[in-house]
């Protein structure tokens, strides 16, 4: 697979704050690349430097081996978190208006098929549900038939059903050979969509691999989740990582052995869960920080 985007030692300095701190990675053609991290990690600054919207302080961003230029900009599609659309236009009229900006455009009917917009073609865009609006914004990002699609937190605020539908759409886009660069706060989204993931914290990359590679590198065996109240007066940190305010997660290579140890210490197993690790668990392990619902919604 050829490399589409190469990022080398990229840095962004805002006065004393280093928002992005010398990061390097590459994105391969036809893959979905995910940038994950807590609030303020530097994801948006990174993606906006790649999109050419924010000036880098130092480092390199190469597309197909070249610095960003007008031709490359024509090959990029961006779905912003918020896009101001012209009032009083229907879905189809909005697509027509955006099509007029480009010399080369995707066939309208194909685009509306892909993004499932035919049934709402005549609807005022202001009357769309969250999921329908995201599908329209995706169509607008794809209007110029880009080779690379940037999505900045595309499903924040959507209900689970609409998020799943959107994921199916992104997979269809990938099947067309397009490369997708995504930022998200949702670990399940990254696990489902991404072939390659970078986890950022405080401007630096703290982990980079495929979802499966990340999990097998950082976990072996299972996670035992135990209510903290079962530990009575003992410190939960002596057993594992805090999960929220009420649970402790214990990494267990040998589940039976850990359970026997708990029993030998007369610790109750009431409410105990045994689960396999997912990216949410990895995120907590690496950043010491659980992404709260309010933090996810803050971005909506
Ligand atoms: N224009 C700016 N001027 C000064 N500081 C900025 C500017 N833009 C971003 N920052 C700071 O840079 C850091 C990284 O911000 P960035 O928005 O890239 O993080 P993020 O990972 O996208 O966070 P979020 O998930 O909240 O969107 C933050 O500390 C932010 O306050």
mmCIF file of C-alpha atoms and ligand atoms in Angstrom:
data_model
loop_
_atom_site.group_PDB
_atom_site.id
_atom_site.type_symbol
_atom_site.label_atom_id
_atom_site.label_comp_id
_atom_site.label_asym_id
_atom_site.label_seq_id
_atom_site.Cartn_x
_atom_site.Cartn_y
_atom_site.Cartn_z
ATOM 1 C CA UNK A 1 0.000 0.000 0.000
ATOM 2 C CA UNK A 2 1.458 3.350 -0.960
ATOM 3 C CA UNK A 3 1.871 6.187 1.517
ATOM 4 C CA UNK A 4 -0.561 9.053 0.849
ATOM 5 C CA UNK A 5 0.354 11.393 3.711
ATOM 6 C CA UNK A 6 3.686 11.609 5.487
ATOM 7 C CA UNK A 7 3.922 13.738 8.647
ATOM 8 C CA UNK A 8 7.455 14.367 9.960
ATOM 9 C CA UNK A 9 8.348 16.027 13.236
ATOM 10 C CA UNK A 10 5.287 18.282 13.070
ATOM 11 C CA UNK A 11 5.072 21.007 15.707
ATOM 12 C CA UNK A 12 2.635 23.814 16.498
ATOM 13 C CA UNK A 13 3.534 26.412 19.072
ATOM 14 C CA UNK A 14 1.004 28.913 20.455
ATOM 15 C CA UNK A 15 3.223 31.299 22.477
ATOM 16 C CA UNK A 16 4.436 29.166 25.426
ATOM 17 C CA UNK A 17 2.027 26.311 24.635
ATOM 18 C CA UNK A 18 3.270 23.469 22.430
ATOM 19 C CA UNK A 19 -0.062 22.218 21.090
ATOM 20 C CA UNK A 20 1.591 19.628 18.811
ATOM 21 C CA UNK A 21 5.029 18.453 19.801
ATOM 22 C CA UNK A 22 7.184 16.896 17.083
ATOM 23 C CA UNK A 23 4.850 14.121 15.891
ATOM 24 C CA UNK A 24 5.549 11.793 12.943
ATOM 25 C CA UNK A 25 3.331 9.225 11.219
ATOM 26 C CA UNK A 26 2.244 8.112 7.773
ATOM 27 C CA UNK A 27 -1.163 7.323 6.310
ATOM 28 C CA UNK A 28 -1.507 4.561 3.721
ATOM 29 C CA UNK A 29 -3.805 4.645 0.730
ATOM 30 C CA UNK A 30 -7.321 3.268 1.152
ATOM 31 C CA UNK A 31 -7.067 3.034 4.926
ATOM 32 C CA UNK A 32 -8.902 4.809 7.715
ATOM 33 C CA UNK A 33 -6.449 6.569 10.006
ATOM 34 C CA UNK A 34 -7.717 7.678 13.438
ATOM 35 C CA UNK A 35 -6.418 10.444 15.690
ATOM 36 C CA UNK A 36 -7.602 9.906 19.270
ATOM 37 C CA UNK A 37 -6.935 11.666 22.536
ATOM 38 C CA UNK A 38 -8.502 13.608 25.398
ATOM 39 C CA UNK A 39 -9.569 17.251 25.120
ATOM 40 C CA UNK A 40 -6.635 19.499 24.323
ATOM 41 C CA UNK A 41 -4.410 16.611 23.143
ATOM 42 C CA UNK A 42 -3.728 18.392 19.835
ATOM 43 C CA UNK A 43 -5.939 16.346 17.460
ATOM 44 C CA UNK A 44 -7.792 19.257 15.837
ATOM 45 C CA UNK A 45 -4.604 21.308 15.527
ATOM 46 C CA UNK A 46 -2.927 18.327 13.812
ATOM 47 C CA UNK A 47 -5.798 17.665 11.401
ATOM 48 C CA UNK A 48 -6.145 21.389 10.622
ATOM 49 C CA UNK A 49 -2.418 21.638 9.813
ATOM 50 C CA UNK A 50 -2.843 18.625 7.495
ATOM 51 C CA UNK A 51 -5.843 20.324 5.862
ATOM 52 C CA UNK A 52 -3.770 23.469 5.310
ATOM 53 C CA UNK A 53 -6.061 25.548 7.557
ATOM 54 C CA UNK A 54 -3.554 26.139 10.388
ATOM 55 C CA UNK A 55 0.070 27.116 9.717
ATOM 56 C CA UNK A 56 2.617 24.705 11.168
ATOM 57 C CA UNK A 57 5.462 26.032 13.303
ATOM 58 C CA UNK A 58 7.909 23.413 12.008
ATOM 59 C CA UNK A 59 8.081 19.944 10.485
ATOM 60 C CA UNK A 60 6.742 18.531 7.241
ATOM 61 C CA UNK A 61 3.422 17.337 5.852
ATOM 62 C CA UNK A 62 3.761 15.645 2.483
ATOM 63 C CA UNK A 63 0.879 14.470 0.288
ATOM 64 C CA UNK A 64 1.984 11.926 -2.336
ATOM 65 C CA UNK A 65 5.542 13.077 -1.529
ATOM 66 C CA UNK A 66 4.839 16.785 -2.123
ATOM 67 C CA UNK A 67 4.130 19.849 -0.004
ATOM 68 C CA UNK A 68 0.480 20.897 -0.052
ATOM 69 C CA UNK A 69 -0.379 22.788 -3.254
ATOM 70 C CA UNK A 70 -3.451 23.736 -5.287
ATOM 71 C CA UNK A 71 -3.660 20.347 -7.035
ATOM 72 C CA UNK A 72 -3.501 18.502 -3.720
ATOM 73 C CA UNK A 73 -6.181 20.742 -2.229
ATOM 74 C CA UNK A 74 -8.451 19.628 -5.095
ATOM 75 C CA UNK A 75 -7.912 16.014 -4.007
ATOM 76 C CA UNK A 76 -8.966 16.680 -0.402
ATOM 77 C CA UNK A 77 -12.493 16.639 1.043
ATOM 78 C CA UNK A 78 -13.206 17.991 4.524
ATOM 79 C CA UNK A 79 -16.222 17.354 6.711
ATOM 80 C CA UNK A 80 -16.060 20.038 9.378
ATOM 81 C CA UNK A 81 -17.683 19.692 12.790
ATOM 82 C CA UNK A 82 -19.871 22.678 11.898
ATOM 83 C CA UNK A 83 -20.531 23.997 8.398
ATOM 84 C CA UNK A 84 -22.647 27.104 7.784
ATOM 85 C CA UNK A 85 -25.160 26.300 5.048
ATOM 86 C CA UNK A 86 -27.215 28.764 3.015
ATOM 87 C CA UNK A 87 -30.695 29.314 4.513
ATOM 88 C CA UNK A 88 -33.905 28.246 2.721
ATOM 89 C CA UNK A 89 -32.229 25.620 0.514
ATOM 90 C CA UNK A 90 -33.251 21.982 0.222
ATOM 91 C CA UNK A 91 -30.756 19.108 0.458
ATOM 92 C CA UNK A 92 -30.533 18.821 -3.335
ATOM 93 C CA UNK A 93 -30.235 22.595 -3.846
ATOM 94 C CA UNK A 94 -27.426 22.675 -1.270
ATOM 95 C CA UNK A 95 -25.564 19.981 -3.220
ATOM 96 C CA UNK A 96 -26.128 21.927 -6.460
ATOM 97 C CA UNK A 97 -24.779 25.101 -4.857
ATOM 98 C CA UNK A 98 -21.598 23.410 -3.583
ATOM 99 C CA UNK A 99 -21.110 21.616 -6.937
ATOM 100 C CA UNK A 100 -20.858 24.997 -8.648
ATOM 101 C CA UNK A 101 -17.619 25.686 -6.698
ATOM 102 C CA UNK A 102 -15.685 22.858 -8.388
ATOM 103 C CA UNK A 103 -14.520 22.176 -11.933
ATOM 104 C CA UNK A 104 -14.748 18.386 -11.443
ATOM 105 C CA UNK A 105 -17.662 16.971 -9.429
ATOM 106 C CA UNK A 106 -19.057 13.545 -8.526
ATOM 107 C CA UNK A 107 -22.266 12.596 -10.315
ATOM 108 C CA UNK A 108 -25.093 13.967 -8.139
ATOM 109 C CA UNK A 109 -27.316 10.897 -8.222
ATOM 110 C CA UNK A 110 -24.401 8.581 -7.330
ATOM 111 C CA UNK A 111 -23.458 10.866 -4.459
ATOM 112 C CA UNK A 112 -27.046 11.033 -3.168
ATOM 113 C CA UNK A 113 -27.277 7.245 -3.428
ATOM 114 C CA UNK A 114 -24.057 6.759 -1.503
ATOM 115 C CA UNK A 115 -25.111 9.140 1.272
ATOM 116 C CA UNK A 116 -28.727 7.951 1.275
ATOM 117 C CA UNK A 117 -30.170 11.399 0.526
ATOM 118 C CA UNK A 118 -32.774 10.671 -2.178
ATOM 119 C CA UNK A 119 -35.697 10.417 0.277
ATOM 120 C CA UNK A 120 -34.882 13.787 1.815
ATOM 121 C CA UNK A 121 -33.783 15.577 -1.374
ATOM 122 C CA UNK A 122 -36.605 18.153 -1.156
ATOM 123 C CA UNK A 123 -36.321 18.792 2.575
ATOM 124 C CA UNK A 124 -35.094 22.148 3.916
ATOM 125 C CA UNK A 125 -31.656 21.369 5.339
ATOM 126 C CA UNK A 126 -32.639 23.121 8.569
ATOM 127 C CA UNK A 127 -35.287 20.453 9.156
ATOM 128 C CA UNK A 128 -32.892 17.486 9.031
ATOM 129 C CA UNK A 129 -32.204 15.191 11.986
ATOM 130 C CA UNK A 130 -28.620 15.017 13.306
ATOM 131 C CA UNK A 131 -27.852 11.863 11.308
ATOM 132 C CA UNK A 132 -29.391 13.258 8.095
ATOM 133 C CA UNK A 133 -27.402 16.488 8.493
ATOM 134 C CA UNK A 134 -24.143 14.518 8.881
ATOM 135 C CA UNK A 135 -24.978 12.534 5.719
ATOM 136 C CA UNK A 136 -25.495 15.812 3.845
ATOM 137 C CA UNK A 137 -22.195 17.211 5.192
ATOM 138 C CA UNK A 138 -20.452 14.004 4.115
ATOM 139 C CA UNK A 139 -21.928 14.382 0.603
ATOM 140 C CA UNK A 140 -20.617 17.974 0.497
ATOM 141 C CA UNK A 141 -17.147 16.762 1.549
ATOM 142 C CA UNK A 142 -17.247 14.160 -1.255
ATOM 143 C CA UNK A 143 -18.577 16.484 -3.961
ATOM 144 C CA UNK A 144 -15.163 16.948 -5.629
ATOM 145 C CA UNK A 145 -14.496 13.176 -5.605
ATOM 146 C CA UNK A 146 -11.498 13.615 -3.264
ATOM 147 C CA UNK A 147 -8.762 11.013 -2.822
ATOM 148 C CA UNK A 148 -8.442 11.920 0.866
ATOM 149 C CA UNK A 149 -11.366 12.595 3.187
ATOM 150 C CA UNK A 150 -10.905 14.389 6.527
ATOM 151 C CA UNK A 151 -13.603 13.863 9.172
ATOM 152 C CA UNK A 152 -13.392 15.838 12.417
ATOM 153 C CA UNK A 153 -15.528 14.117 15.069
ATOM 154 C CA UNK A 154 -18.241 13.244 12.525
ATOM 155 C CA UNK A 155 -20.634 11.393 14.843
ATOM 156 C CA UNK A 156 -20.481 13.468 18.014
ATOM 157 C CA UNK A 157 -24.000 14.028 19.297
ATOM 158 C CA UNK A 158 -25.637 11.368 17.088
ATOM 159 C CA UNK A 159 -27.768 8.590 18.536
ATOM 160 C CA UNK A 160 -26.325 5.038 18.384
ATOM 161 C CA UNK A 161 -28.435 4.059 15.355
ATOM 162 C CA UNK A 162 -27.390 7.129 13.349
ATOM 163 C CA UNK A 163 -23.746 6.550 14.323
ATOM 164 C CA UNK A 164 -23.891 2.952 13.041
ATOM 165 C CA UNK A 165 -25.445 4.151 9.763
ATOM 166 C CA UNK A 166 -22.704 6.717 9.401
ATOM 167 C CA UNK A 167 -20.023 4.070 10.001
ATOM 168 C CA UNK A 168 -21.503 1.967 7.172
ATOM 169 C CA UNK A 169 -21.244 4.999 4.912
ATOM 170 C CA UNK A 170 -17.593 5.530 5.804
ATOM 171 C CA UNK A 171 -16.869 1.892 5.023
ATOM 172 C CA UNK A 172 -18.491 2.353 1.598
ATOM 173 C CA UNK A 173 -16.284 5.411 1.030
ATOM 174 C CA UNK A 174 -13.233 3.330 1.959
ATOM 175 C CA UNK A 175 -14.292 0.595 -0.464
ATOM 176 C CA UNK A 176 -13.969 3.197 -3.237
ATOM 177 C CA UNK A 177 -10.222 3.347 -2.451
ATOM 178 C CA UNK A 178 -10.407 6.713 -0.703
ATOM 179 C CA UNK A 179 -8.194 7.393 2.297
ATOM 180 C CA UNK A 180 -9.962 8.608 5.436
ATOM 181 C CA UNK A 181 -8.423 10.619 8.281
ATOM 182 C CA UNK A 182 -10.688 10.772 11.312
ATOM 183 C CA UNK A 183 -10.638 12.378 14.756
ATOM 184 C CA UNK A 184 -13.004 10.942 17.293
ATOM 185 C CA UNK A 185 -13.764 10.764 20.995
ATOM 186 C CA UNK A 186 -15.498 7.423 20.575
ATOM 187 C CA UNK A 187 -13.257 4.415 21.102
ATOM 188 C CA UNK A 188 -15.821 1.999 19.619
ATOM 189 C CA UNK A 189 -15.905 4.158 16.477
ATOM 190 C CA UNK A 190 -12.118 4.009 16.164
ATOM 191 C CA UNK A 191 -12.119 0.263 16.802
ATOM 192 C CA UNK A 192 -14.797 -0.305 14.148
ATOM 193 C CA UNK A 193 -13.532 2.041 11.438
ATOM 194 C CA UNK A 194 -9.793 2.548 11.777
ATOM 195 C CA UNK A 195 -7.015 0.408 10.332
ATOM 196 C CA UNK A 196 -4.397 2.472 12.088
ATOM 197 C CA UNK A 197 -4.685 4.594 15.234
ATOM 198 C CA UNK A 198 -2.561 7.289 16.837
ATOM 199 C CA UNK A 199 -3.350 8.172 20.438
ATOM 200 C CA UNK A 200 -2.188 11.675 21.364
ATOM 201 C CA UNK A 201 -1.825 13.284 24.771
ATOM 202 C CA UNK A 202 -0.409 16.739 25.496
ATOM 203 C CA UNK A 203 0.718 17.210 21.891
ATOM 204 C CA UNK A 204 2.694 13.948 21.687
ATOM 205 C CA UNK A 205 1.959 10.507 20.250
ATOM 206 C CA UNK A 206 1.715 8.019 23.101
ATOM 207 C CA UNK A 207 0.679 4.978 21.048
ATOM 208 C CA UNK A 208 0.443 4.073 17.362
ATOM 209 C CA UNK A 209 -0.714 0.761 15.858
ATOM 210 C CA UNK A 210 -3.736 -1.063 14.469
ATOM 211 C CA UNK A 211 -6.609 -1.427 16.998
ATOM 212 C CA UNK A 212 -5.755 -5.122 17.460
ATOM 213 C CA UNK A 213 -2.023 -4.396 17.651
ATOM 214 C CA UNK A 214 -2.594 -1.764 20.347
ATOM 215 C CA UNK A 215 -4.716 -4.123 22.420
ATOM 216 C CA UNK A 216 -2.364 -7.086 22.176
ATOM 217 C CA UNK A 217 0.645 -4.869 22.985
ATOM 218 C CA UNK A 218 -0.899 -3.477 26.165
ATOM 219 C CA UNK A 219 -3.136 -6.290 27.432
ATOM 220 C CA UNK A 220 -2.841 -10.037 27.807
ATOM 221 C CA UNK A 221 -5.619 -12.097 29.324
ATOM 222 C CA UNK A 222 -8.719 -10.347 30.615
ATOM 223 C CA UNK A 223 -9.789 -7.429 32.768
ATOM 224 C CA UNK A 224 -11.468 -8.109 36.096
ATOM 225 C CA UNK A 225 -13.707 -5.195 37.092
ATOM 226 C CA UNK A 226 -14.552 -5.099 40.777
ATOM 227 C CA UNK A 227 -16.707 -2.656 42.788
ATOM 228 C CA UNK A 228 -14.386 -0.590 45.012
ATOM 229 C CA UNK A 229 -16.693 -1.107 47.997
ATOM 230 C CA UNK A 230 -15.693 -4.801 47.985
ATOM 231 C CA UNK A 231 -12.156 -3.755 48.939
ATOM 232 C CA UNK A 232 -13.416 -2.274 52.236
ATOM 233 C CA UNK A 233 -10.605 -0.089 53.602
ATOM 234 C CA UNK A 234 -7.906 -1.193 51.173
ATOM 235 C CA UNK A 235 -6.562 1.231 48.549
ATOM 236 C CA UNK A 236 -7.980 0.367 45.064
ATOM 237 C CA UNK A 237 -4.720 1.552 43.417
ATOM 238 C CA UNK A 238 -2.946 -1.373 45.079
ATOM 239 C CA UNK A 239 -5.116 -3.695 42.962
ATOM 240 C CA UNK A 240 -5.356 -1.957 39.589
ATOM 241 C CA UNK A 241 -6.637 1.101 37.693
ATOM 242 C CA UNK A 242 -9.621 3.141 38.762
ATOM 243 C CA UNK A 243 -12.573 2.857 36.395
ATOM 244 C CA UNK A 244 -14.896 5.769 37.141
ATOM 245 C CA UNK A 245 -15.455 6.448 40.823
ATOM 246 C CA UNK A 246 -16.829 3.076 41.831
ATOM 247 C CA UNK A 247 -14.755 0.347 40.186
ATOM 248 C CA UNK A 248 -11.208 -0.909 39.955
ATOM 249 C CA UNK A 249 -9.875 -2.720 36.853
ATOM 250 C CA UNK A 250 -7.370 -5.511 37.433
ATOM 251 C CA UNK A 251 -5.348 -6.790 34.425
ATOM 252 C CA UNK A 252 -5.436 -10.554 34.781
ATOM 253 C CA UNK A 253 -3.212 -12.815 32.689
ATOM 254 C CA UNK A 254 -4.619 -15.719 34.702
ATOM 255 C CA UNK A 255 -8.204 -14.945 35.760
ATOM 256 C CA UNK A 256 -8.563 -17.954 38.092
ATOM 257 C CA UNK A 257 -5.356 -17.077 39.927
ATOM 258 C CA UNK A 258 -6.453 -13.463 40.522
ATOM 259 C CA UNK A 259 -9.874 -14.603 41.730
ATOM 260 C CA UNK A 260 -8.278 -17.105 44.136
ATOM 261 C CA UNK A 261 -6.040 -14.328 45.480
ATOM 262 C CA UNK A 262 -9.052 -12.067 46.025
ATOM 263 C CA UNK A 263 -10.895 -14.876 47.828
ATOM 264 C CA UNK A 264 -7.863 -15.653 49.997
ATOM 265 C CA UNK A 265 -7.926 -12.006 51.121
ATOM 266 C CA UNK A 266 -11.648 -12.390 51.934
ATOM 267 C CA UNK A 267 -12.615 -9.843 49.275
ATOM 268 C CA UNK A 268 -16.202 -10.246 48.098
ATOM 269 C CA UNK A 269 -16.706 -11.086 44.425
ATOM 270 C CA UNK A 270 -20.219 -9.547 44.356
ATOM 271 C CA UNK A 271 -20.684 -7.508 41.172
ATOM 272 C CA UNK A 272 -17.405 -8.779 39.665
ATOM 273 C CA UNK A 273 -17.178 -8.711 35.866
ATOM 274 C CA UNK A 274 -14.634 -10.401 33.614
ATOM 275 C CA UNK A 275 -14.250 -8.717 30.220
ATOM 276 C CA UNK A 276 -11.824 -8.491 27.353
ATOM 277 C CA UNK A 277 -9.974 -5.211 26.901
ATOM 278 C CA UNK A 278 -11.192 -2.669 24.371
ATOM 279 C CA UNK A 279 -9.818 0.698 23.257
ATOM 280 C CA UNK A 280 -11.659 2.476 26.084
ATOM 281 C CA UNK A 281 -9.614 0.406 28.543
ATOM 282 C CA UNK A 282 -6.416 1.149 26.652
ATOM 283 C CA UNK A 283 -7.212 4.864 26.652
ATOM 284 C CA UNK A 284 -7.617 4.846 30.437
ATOM 285 C CA UNK A 285 -4.444 2.799 30.851
ATOM 286 C CA UNK A 286 -2.369 5.174 28.717
ATOM 287 C CA UNK A 287 -3.792 8.544 29.701
ATOM 288 C CA UNK A 288 -5.026 7.720 33.201
ATOM 289 C CA UNK A 289 -8.187 9.410 32.070
ATOM 290 C CA UNK A 290 -11.649 8.154 31.230
ATOM 291 C CA UNK A 291 -13.403 10.095 28.493
ATOM 292 C CA UNK A 292 -16.623 11.203 30.150
ATOM 293 C CA UNK A 293 -19.924 11.564 28.316
ATOM 294 C CA UNK A 294 -19.909 15.304 29.088
ATOM 295 C CA UNK A 295 -16.465 15.594 27.517
ATOM 296 C CA UNK A 296 -17.746 13.818 24.403
ATOM 297 C CA UNK A 297 -20.816 16.043 24.279
ATOM 298 C CA UNK A 298 -18.850 19.230 24.898
ATOM 299 C CA UNK A 299 -17.710 18.855 21.315
ATOM 300 C CA UNK A 300 -21.260 18.549 19.932
HETATM 301 N N1 LIG B 1 -5.717 29.309 18.189
HETATM 302 C C1 LIG B 1 -5.197 28.872 19.347
HETATM 303 N N2 LIG B 1 -4.511 29.705 20.150
HETATM 304 C C2 LIG B 1 -3.956 29.266 21.301
HETATM 305 N N3 LIG B 1 -4.051 27.998 21.760
HETATM 306 C C3 LIG B 1 -4.745 27.125 20.998
HETATM 307 C C4 LIG B 1 -5.353 27.513 19.761
HETATM 308 N N4 LIG B 1 -5.958 26.429 19.234
HETATM 309 C C5 LIG B 1 -5.757 25.407 20.101
HETATM 310 N N5 LIG B 1 -5.031 25.834 21.158
HETATM 311 C C6 LIG B 1 -4.590 25.002 22.302
HETATM 312 O O1 LIG B 1 -3.833 23.921 21.786
HETATM 313 C C7 LIG B 1 -4.076 22.728 22.536
HETATM 314 C C8 LIG B 1 -4.544 21.628 21.593
HETATM 315 O O2 LIG B 1 -5.853 21.961 21.131
HETATM 316 P P1 LIG B 1 -6.655 21.067 20.083
HETATM 317 O O3 LIG B 1 -7.944 21.771 19.794
HETATM 318 O O4 LIG B 1 -5.788 20.704 18.952
HETATM 319 O O5 LIG B 1 -6.927 19.757 20.949
HETATM 320 P P2 LIG B 1 -7.925 18.567 20.636
HETATM 321 O O6 LIG B 1 -7.179 17.317 20.931
HETATM 322 O O7 LIG B 1 -8.501 18.708 19.282
HETATM 323 O O8 LIG B 1 -9.027 18.782 21.726
HETATM 324 P P3 LIG B 1 -10.632 18.599 21.594
HETATM 325 O O9 LIG B 1 -10.864 17.137 21.694
HETATM 326 O O10 LIG B 1 -11.103 19.321 22.803
HETATM 327 O O11 LIG B 1 -11.084 19.199 20.306
HETATM 328 C C9 LIG B 1 -5.111 23.101 23.596
HETATM 329 O O12 LIG B 1 -4.429 23.377 24.799
HETATM 330 C C10 LIG B 1 -5.758 24.365 23.035
HETATM 331 O O13 LIG B 1 -6.223 25.201 24.074
#
